[in-house]
Structure formats: C-alpha cells, structure tokens
Amino acid sequence: MNLQFHEFYQSFSNKYVCYLEVYYSSGGLVAYADSQSETAAPAAELNQNECKKKRVVVLGTGWAGTSFLKDLDVSSYDVQVVSPRNYFAFTPLLPSVTCGTVEARSIVEPVRNIIKKRNGEIQFFEAECVKIDAAKNKVFCKSHFENNVIGAEDFSLEYDYLVVAIGAQVNTFNTPGVMENCHFLKELEDAQKLRRSVIDCFEKASIPGLTEEERRTNLHFVVVGGGPTGVEFAAELHDFIQEDLVNVYPMVKDLVKITLIQSGDHILNMFDERISTFAEKKFQRDCIEVQTGCRVLSVSDKEITMKVKSKGEVTSIPHGLVVWSTGISTRPVVKDFMEQIGQANRRVLATNEWLRVKECENVYALGDCATIDQRKIMEDIASIFKAADKDNSGTLTVQEFQDVVDDILVRYPQLELYLKNMRLRDVKDLMKDPEGKDIKEVDIEGFKLALAQVDSQAKSLPATAQVAAQQGAYLSRCFNRREHCKDNPEGPRRFVGSGRHAFVPFRYKHLGQFAPLGGEQAAAELPGDWVSIGRSTQWLWYSVYASKQVSWRTRVLLVSDWTRRFVFGRDSSRI
C-alpha cells in the first residue's frame, strides 16, 4: 500500500512541477519527461512561441567580447559564442611572456570558466567565423582542429542580434618579406614563438666555428614600431639579456644589440612629450639604439632594408630576429561584411554612438574591428535650433539654449572637448560677441557661427584593451535594459525626429595608460594630465595589472611569476 501511494505521489508531483515550468518559463526551451500530458502540449507550445528568447551570437573572446559576456543577463537571451580560441588572454602582458617574466598560462582564463558563472547557459563553439550574411541574419563558421574530427567542420548559426568583436590583424602595409621573415606580438601564440626564437638566437651564436660577425648578426634584435608594444618588448628583452642571459651565455654577452626602428620623429608619440623624451633618454643609457624617421622597405631572412627620411638614403642592416609591431588592419571576414553593407570604401567598420553597425539594425561591433562614426553637430544644427526655439521667433535666447544644452552635451561629446580646449567655463560663453560681451539673442547664422569649430574636436578612439572593455560593458548594459528602455528611454532627446533615444550614447572614460621601460621603471599618463615616471610607477603598474585580471586564479599566478622572477630570475629553456 505504501509503495503504491509513493508511486502515485511521485507521478503527481512530476506533473505539477512540469505545469509550473510552463507557467513561469521566460521562453526558454522546457524539456518534458513522460509525465507530460497530451492536453498540456498546446499550452507549452504557445508559451514557447510567445516568449521565445532572442538569439545573440557573439564573435570573439577578446577584451570586448569577454567584457560583454561577463555582464550580460543571459536569462533574457539565447547566447552563442564563436571564437577560434577557447580562452581570454590578458594581452597587455604579452611582452612579458616573450622573455619568461610571466608564463603564458598565468595570463589566460578559459572561456568556459567565465561563461559558466552566468545565471543561465551560454554555448561556446571553438571555430572561426568565415562569413557574415547580413541579409539572412546568419554567420558561417569553420572549426580548425589538428587531428581529424568525425563529422562536418563547417556550420552556420542564425541570430537576432550579432555582436562582432573579433579584433584586428597585424598591418604589414604590404611590405615585402614581412609575413615570411618577421615575428608579431598580437596573440599568445606569437609571444610563445618569439620566446623560443630569442633563445634560438643565443644558441646559434654559441655554436663553434662562427665568425664574430656571424655571431653579432645572430644577436642583433630589431624591433619595428615605436608604439607601446614595441617599446615594452625592447625593454623586456634588454632586461632579460642583462639580468639572465649574459650569465648563461657569457661568451656572447658583448655581441648583443637591440635596435628600435620608428617611422615617426619620436617613440611613444601617443603619450605625453615628457614620457617620450624620458623613454628615448633611458634607451640611450641602456644602449638600445633608436632610429627614428625610418621607413622599412623590405625584410629578408638576413637583413632589413629601410629608407632614412631626413637623408633620403636607403640602407640595409643584418639581423638575427625582427619583431614587427606597427599597427593593425581589418580582418578579411570584416572586409567582406563591409562590402555587403556599403562600407567598402572605409578602412574599418563604422558604428554609431550606440555601437550599432551603420546600415544594420541588429548588428553591433566592438573593439579593434570597428570605430565610432561620431555624428557631427553641424549636420543637425538646423534641427537643434528649431528644437530650442520654442516660441518660433527665429532667434534664440541664452535661456532657450540652456534648456537643450544638456542633451546636446550628451549627444555630441565633441562640444565638451571644445569647451575644455578653448578654456570656456560654460556653454553660454559661446553666446558672446567677439569682444566677450553677452548676446541676448542669436539667429540661425549666428548660432552656426558659434558652433562652427566644435566638430573639429571629434576624434577616433584608440585601438586599446581599455576601450574594448568599456564598450563590452556598455553594450551588455544596453542589452540588459532593452525592454525597460523601450517604454522609459534614458537617452538624450532626438533633434532629428521626436522623442528621446532609448540609451545614452557610449562615452569612453580614459583611465590612464602605462609604458614599462625596463629596469624596474615605468611611465604613466594618468587622468587630469598627470605624468608619473620612475620606480614607484612600476609598482603602480604591478598593482593595476594584477587587479585587472579576470579571476583570482590568474591574479595569484601572475603575482607568483613576478615573485619567482625576483628570486630565481627568468627561465632560459626553450620550452
């Protein structure tokens, strides 16, 4: 009797739970066991059709993609991630990996460790997106595995929203021989390959029977590109050689040479001039040769040919290893997508201020693969004037301008930069005559004249990890608040059209940037135009980079690597 009652109770409870799942489900696919009754099927099917989750496909697991996934409320979306790498790498520390200061696994976090923490399910596929079909809302992907895998390698995914965050590739400027004879420093695999090659150069120089000139050639390291990556690698390599390798290769310690080639007049030219000058002087003290104003013409397996702009001369120098770090370019899959949507004449994928790809309502692009095409205030100047002129008098008073200025500052951030650069305390200072006296009213022509120079302050954002991470966090917030903001828009008013924008446009907040210069010294450009240089800045660099790791596991590993290097030095093995 007890057994029969238990079976009846179990059957009843299973049915009751299934009915509750149908009632409270937010649209996810609910699986039913044998306990599902035939009469419940139409209700479940109706619920699934009405509340089906929107499909979000994310391409890439770099800074932008990972930041987006970390903060996204996946209970509202069906999320699928496609990336050729199943990990996130802390790319600012790649130069440290090349010299063994930090181990590769210490700056890597598996993607599945990140997405499993979310309140919901995120599907991940280790594959490369080879084509985006904007017309059919579909992406085509191809998996790449060294061993033969049973089944098809090609597959496609349909989407309601697509987030393109696949980064960029190295820009060789079509220079002959670069792809065949240079090392790059864009991916973790590049850093690991470069580390082995550095050790190979020292081992080759130690082989008996080589002339001194051959040894010098093998130990000549050339870095092309005077940006943060090139400068940091040159500094790391110098420390690695002076602190570790000269002790294990004493016979070649006087033959090593590092040359940094920069096409501009100064290295680190995106930093404050004080940092650039300090870096050049420090490299001079460290015997790192800096050649500015030089454009590389070609690279062979034995020498690099360049043109000195000031003299117009073409010279060639022998090398043992060349690192190419001169910028980035668009990946082929993004170029193909740009041709589909009418952006073929652009250098990079263009989005609006809400990170939505222009001409595509349901595609977003983040990070290095895209740039924000900031709306010009002069394009909307007539609409702004009309919206501010409430009494339709044909003139604008200071008070009428003040009523719309907050929305203008949010919609057109270049206005705030213009006020700062012109050292104007308030927007109403624009409403003054050339003598500095207040103007009571201004017509449309005077209004245009007052704002004529504002758009000159519109600038493209740098292709940095900091920008990509902030874009990912911003877009996830927009996705999380999409339904709420449909009825309660939180953005600025629409000057072209009526109502308000659903969201506030993306606004980048610069938190500063570092430039490690070797010898336990670093330079930092901090908010508020502060510049910090020296050993204390290096310790600030340590603390900031440790705190920015995506997990406590990588945080502990990173600090452990730094401690090991201080105590035991760097490992010079080839593995």
Tab-separated table of C-alpha atoms in Angstrom, residues 149-364:
chain	number	residue	atom	x	y	z
A	149	VAL	CA	37.424	15.046	-36.131
A	150	ILE	CA	34.463	12.892	-37.052
A	151	GLY	CA	31.684	14.983	-38.570
A	152	ALA	CA	31.481	18.228	-40.504
A	153	GLU	CA	33.807	21.104	-39.718
A	154	ASP	CA	31.548	23.763	-41.241
A	155	PHE	CA	28.373	25.021	-39.607
A	156	SER	CA	26.158	28.094	-39.550
A	157	LEU	CA	24.271	29.990	-36.845
A	158	GLU	CA	21.248	32.214	-37.153
A	159	TYR	CA	20.921	35.307	-34.992
A	160	ASP	CA	18.534	38.012	-33.930
A	161	TYR	CA	21.423	40.139	-32.673
A	162	LEU	CA	25.054	39.816	-33.726
A	163	VAL	CA	27.977	41.183	-31.709
A	164	VAL	CA	31.168	41.382	-33.785
A	165	ALA	CA	34.221	41.530	-31.516
A	166	ILE	CA	36.846	39.599	-33.473
A	167	GLY	CA	39.611	42.182	-33.171
A	168	ALA	CA	42.063	43.008	-35.935
A	169	GLN	CA	45.169	41.592	-37.568
A	170	VAL	CA	48.701	42.904	-37.910
A	171	ASN	CA	49.174	45.613	-40.524
A	172	THR	CA	52.187	44.864	-42.723
A	173	PHE	CA	51.476	47.777	-45.116
A	174	ASN	CA	52.199	45.240	-47.899
A	175	THR	CA	55.914	45.474	-47.112
A	176	PRO	CA	57.768	42.671	-48.953
A	177	GLY	CA	59.074	39.867	-46.743
A	178	VAL	CA	57.313	40.879	-43.534
A	179	MET	CA	54.909	37.940	-43.332
A	180	GLU	CA	57.681	35.441	-44.106
A	181	ASN	CA	60.541	36.809	-42.003
A	182	CYS	CA	59.089	38.764	-39.068
A	183	HIS	CA	57.677	37.873	-35.690
A	184	PHE	CA	54.479	39.519	-34.457
A	185	LEU	CA	53.139	40.188	-31.000
A	186	LYS	CA	49.353	40.143	-31.354
A	187	GLU	CA	48.345	36.739	-29.988
A	188	LEU	CA	49.546	34.462	-27.200
A	189	GLU	CA	50.962	32.026	-29.756
A	190	ASP	CA	53.076	34.874	-31.154
A	191	ALA	CA	54.619	35.511	-27.732
A	192	GLN	CA	55.417	31.826	-27.205
A	193	LYS	CA	57.005	31.520	-30.649
A	194	LEU	CA	59.012	34.688	-30.072
A	195	ARG	CA	60.329	33.395	-26.751
A	196	ARG	CA	61.690	30.254	-28.402
A	197	SER	CA	63.244	32.277	-31.221
A	198	VAL	CA	65.107	34.572	-28.809
A	199	ILE	CA	66.707	31.564	-27.134
A	200	ASP	CA	67.478	30.076	-30.569
A	201	CYS	CA	69.440	33.199	-31.494
A	202	PHE	CA	71.699	32.783	-28.462
A	203	GLU	CA	72.139	29.065	-29.081
A	204	LYS	CA	73.066	29.690	-32.722
A	205	ALA	CA	75.617	32.317	-31.689
A	206	SER	CA	77.223	29.802	-29.316
A	207	ILE	CA	77.936	27.178	-31.985
A	208	PRO	CA	81.689	26.687	-32.690
A	209	GLY	CA	83.134	27.776	-35.998
A	210	LEU	CA	81.159	31.028	-36.424
A	211	THR	CA	82.956	34.268	-37.098
A	212	GLU	CA	82.436	37.223	-34.792
A	213	GLU	CA	80.416	38.986	-37.481
A	214	GLU	CA	78.096	35.991	-37.793
A	215	ARG	CA	77.643	35.926	-34.029
A	216	ARG	CA	76.816	39.646	-33.996
A	217	THR	CA	74.253	39.140	-36.750
A	218	ASN	CA	72.541	36.306	-34.864
A	219	LEU	CA	72.365	38.504	-31.762
A	220	HIS	CA	71.023	41.622	-33.465
A	221	PHE	CA	67.386	42.040	-32.440
A	222	VAL	CA	65.379	44.563	-34.468
A	223	VAL	CA	62.016	45.932	-33.340
A	224	VAL	CA	59.965	47.774	-35.984
A	225	GLY	CA	57.443	50.138	-34.409
A	226	GLY	CA	57.911	52.612	-31.585
A	227	GLY	CA	54.464	52.245	-30.046
A	228	PRO	CA	53.729	50.812	-26.569
A	229	THR	CA	54.079	47.172	-27.656
A	230	GLY	CA	57.380	47.646	-29.483
A	231	VAL	CA	58.884	49.774	-26.713
A	232	GLU	CA	57.807	47.386	-23.967
A	233	PHE	CA	59.204	44.368	-25.813
A	234	ALA	CA	62.541	46.116	-26.376
A	235	ALA	CA	62.692	46.984	-22.666
A	236	GLU	CA	61.747	43.437	-21.597
A	237	LEU	CA	64.308	41.923	-23.962
A	238	HIS	CA	67.036	44.225	-22.640
A	239	ASP	CA	66.288	43.208	-19.044
A	240	PHE	CA	66.152	39.520	-19.997
A	241	ILE	CA	69.564	39.736	-21.648
A	242	GLN	CA	71.294	41.811	-18.987
A	243	GLU	CA	69.810	40.106	-15.933
A	244	ASP	CA	69.690	36.491	-17.073
A	245	LEU	CA	71.088	35.516	-20.459
A	246	VAL	CA	74.538	37.088	-20.059
A	247	ASN	CA	75.066	34.780	-17.076
A	248	VAL	CA	74.336	31.612	-19.056
A	249	TYR	CA	75.887	32.795	-22.347
A	250	PRO	CA	78.977	34.685	-21.128
A	251	MET	CA	80.874	34.150	-24.377
A	252	VAL	CA	78.454	36.314	-26.401
A	253	LYS	CA	77.396	38.954	-23.898
A	254	ASP	CA	79.360	41.743	-25.632
A	255	LEU	CA	77.901	40.972	-29.065
A	256	VAL	CA	74.218	41.604	-28.349
A	257	LYS	CA	72.478	44.604	-29.920
A	258	ILE	CA	68.880	45.855	-29.861
A	259	THR	CA	67.627	48.329	-32.486
A	260	LEU	CA	64.254	50.060	-32.428
A	261	ILE	CA	63.049	51.485	-35.762
A	262	GLN	CA	60.313	54.130	-35.780
A	263	SER	CA	58.855	55.891	-38.821
A	264	GLY	CA	57.877	58.975	-36.796
A	265	ASP	CA	60.120	61.521	-35.150
A	266	HIS	CA	59.696	60.087	-31.634
A	267	ILE	CA	58.808	56.814	-29.949
A	268	LEU	CA	55.640	56.643	-27.846
A	269	ASN	CA	54.295	59.625	-29.766
A	270	MET	CA	50.742	58.955	-28.450
A	271	PHE	CA	51.989	59.690	-24.920
A	272	ASP	CA	52.848	62.981	-23.295
A	273	GLU	CA	56.024	64.538	-24.684
A	274	ARG	CA	57.736	64.199	-21.290
A	275	ILE	CA	57.257	60.420	-21.375
A	276	SER	CA	58.522	60.148	-24.948
A	277	THR	CA	61.642	62.159	-24.116
A	278	PHE	CA	62.340	60.152	-20.954
A	279	ALA	CA	61.948	56.839	-22.824
A	280	GLU	CA	64.402	57.892	-25.541
A	281	LYS	CA	66.999	59.010	-22.974
A	282	LYS	CA	66.633	55.807	-20.972
A	283	PHE	CA	67.026	53.647	-24.066
A	284	GLN	CA	70.130	55.617	-24.934
A	285	ARG	CA	71.589	54.871	-21.484
A	286	ASP	CA	70.677	51.194	-21.893
A	287	CYS	CA	72.440	51.095	-25.299
A	288	ILE	CA	69.206	50.378	-27.145
A	289	GLU	CA	69.639	52.075	-30.499
A	290	VAL	CA	66.595	54.130	-31.525
A	291	GLN	CA	66.383	55.058	-35.212
A	292	THR	CA	63.538	57.496	-35.868
A	293	GLY	CA	62.338	58.807	-39.208
A	294	CYS	CA	62.988	55.472	-40.938
A	295	ARG	CA	60.580	53.611	-43.194
A	296	VAL	CA	61.124	49.887	-43.742
A	297	LEU	CA	61.123	48.937	-47.432
A	298	SER	CA	61.627	45.176	-47.224
A	299	VAL	CA	62.678	42.372	-44.901
A	300	SER	CA	64.659	39.295	-45.903
A	301	ASP	CA	65.797	36.369	-43.795
A	302	LYS	CA	69.182	38.023	-43.265
A	303	GLU	CA	68.724	41.788	-43.465
A	304	ILE	CA	66.203	44.590	-43.243
A	305	THR	CA	66.170	47.443	-45.777
A	306	MET	CA	64.900	50.889	-44.821
A	307	LYS	CA	64.857	54.470	-46.024
A	308	VAL	CA	66.052	57.317	-43.816
A	309	LYS	CA	63.579	60.132	-44.474
A	310	SER	CA	65.848	63.011	-43.452
A	311	LYS	CA	68.662	61.981	-45.799
A	312	GLY	CA	66.728	60.093	-48.457
A	313	GLU	CA	69.246	57.261	-48.185
A	314	VAL	CA	68.423	53.567	-48.411
A	315	THR	CA	70.372	51.372	-46.008
A	316	SER	CA	70.346	47.700	-45.027
A	317	ILE	CA	71.253	46.177	-41.677
A	318	PRO	CA	71.711	42.474	-40.852
A	319	HIS	CA	69.522	40.892	-38.191
A	320	GLY	CA	69.021	37.719	-36.247
A	321	LEU	CA	65.379	38.379	-35.402
A	322	VAL	CA	62.810	41.030	-36.389
A	323	VAL	CA	59.679	41.892	-34.421
A	324	TRP	CA	57.032	43.777	-36.413
A	325	SER	CA	54.750	45.989	-34.305
A	326	THR	CA	53.428	48.806	-36.489
A	327	GLY	CA	49.663	48.802	-36.091
A	328	ILE	CA	46.578	46.842	-37.067
A	329	SER	CA	44.316	46.299	-40.071
A	330	THR	CA	40.864	44.846	-40.734
A	331	ARG	CA	40.373	41.092	-40.929
A	332	PRO	CA	39.116	39.585	-44.235
A	333	VAL	CA	35.752	38.483	-42.805
A	334	VAL	CA	35.062	42.055	-41.656
A	335	LYS	CA	36.126	43.464	-45.042
A	336	ASP	CA	33.685	41.127	-46.766
A	337	PHE	CA	30.935	42.194	-44.382
A	338	MET	CA	31.730	45.869	-45.037
A	339	GLU	CA	31.291	45.299	-48.786
A	340	GLN	CA	27.865	43.763	-48.187
A	341	ILE	CA	26.571	46.778	-46.236
A	342	GLY	CA	28.067	49.532	-48.383
A	343	GLN	CA	31.152	50.365	-46.320
A	344	ALA	CA	33.715	49.035	-48.790
A	345	ASN	CA	35.391	52.436	-49.120
A	346	ARG	CA	36.153	52.631	-45.403
A	347	ARG	CA	39.288	51.398	-43.653
A	348	VAL	CA	37.422	49.993	-40.665
A	349	LEU	CA	33.853	49.027	-39.800
A	350	ALA	CA	31.788	52.072	-38.808
A	351	THR	CA	29.223	52.123	-35.985
A	352	ASN	CA	27.069	54.833	-34.490
A	353	GLU	CA	27.420	56.148	-30.935
A	354	TRP	CA	25.390	53.180	-29.625
A	355	LEU	CA	27.875	50.721	-31.193
A	356	ARG	CA	25.328	49.584	-33.785
A	357	VAL	CA	26.809	48.977	-37.227
A	358	LYS	CA	25.574	51.533	-39.693
A	359	GLU	CA	23.033	50.151	-42.178
A	360	CYS	CA	22.444	47.130	-39.893
A	361	GLU	CA	19.789	47.404	-37.215
A	362	ASN	CA	20.684	44.187	-35.397
A	363	VAL	CA	24.486	44.046	-35.691
A	364	TYR	CA	26.884	45.597	-33.173
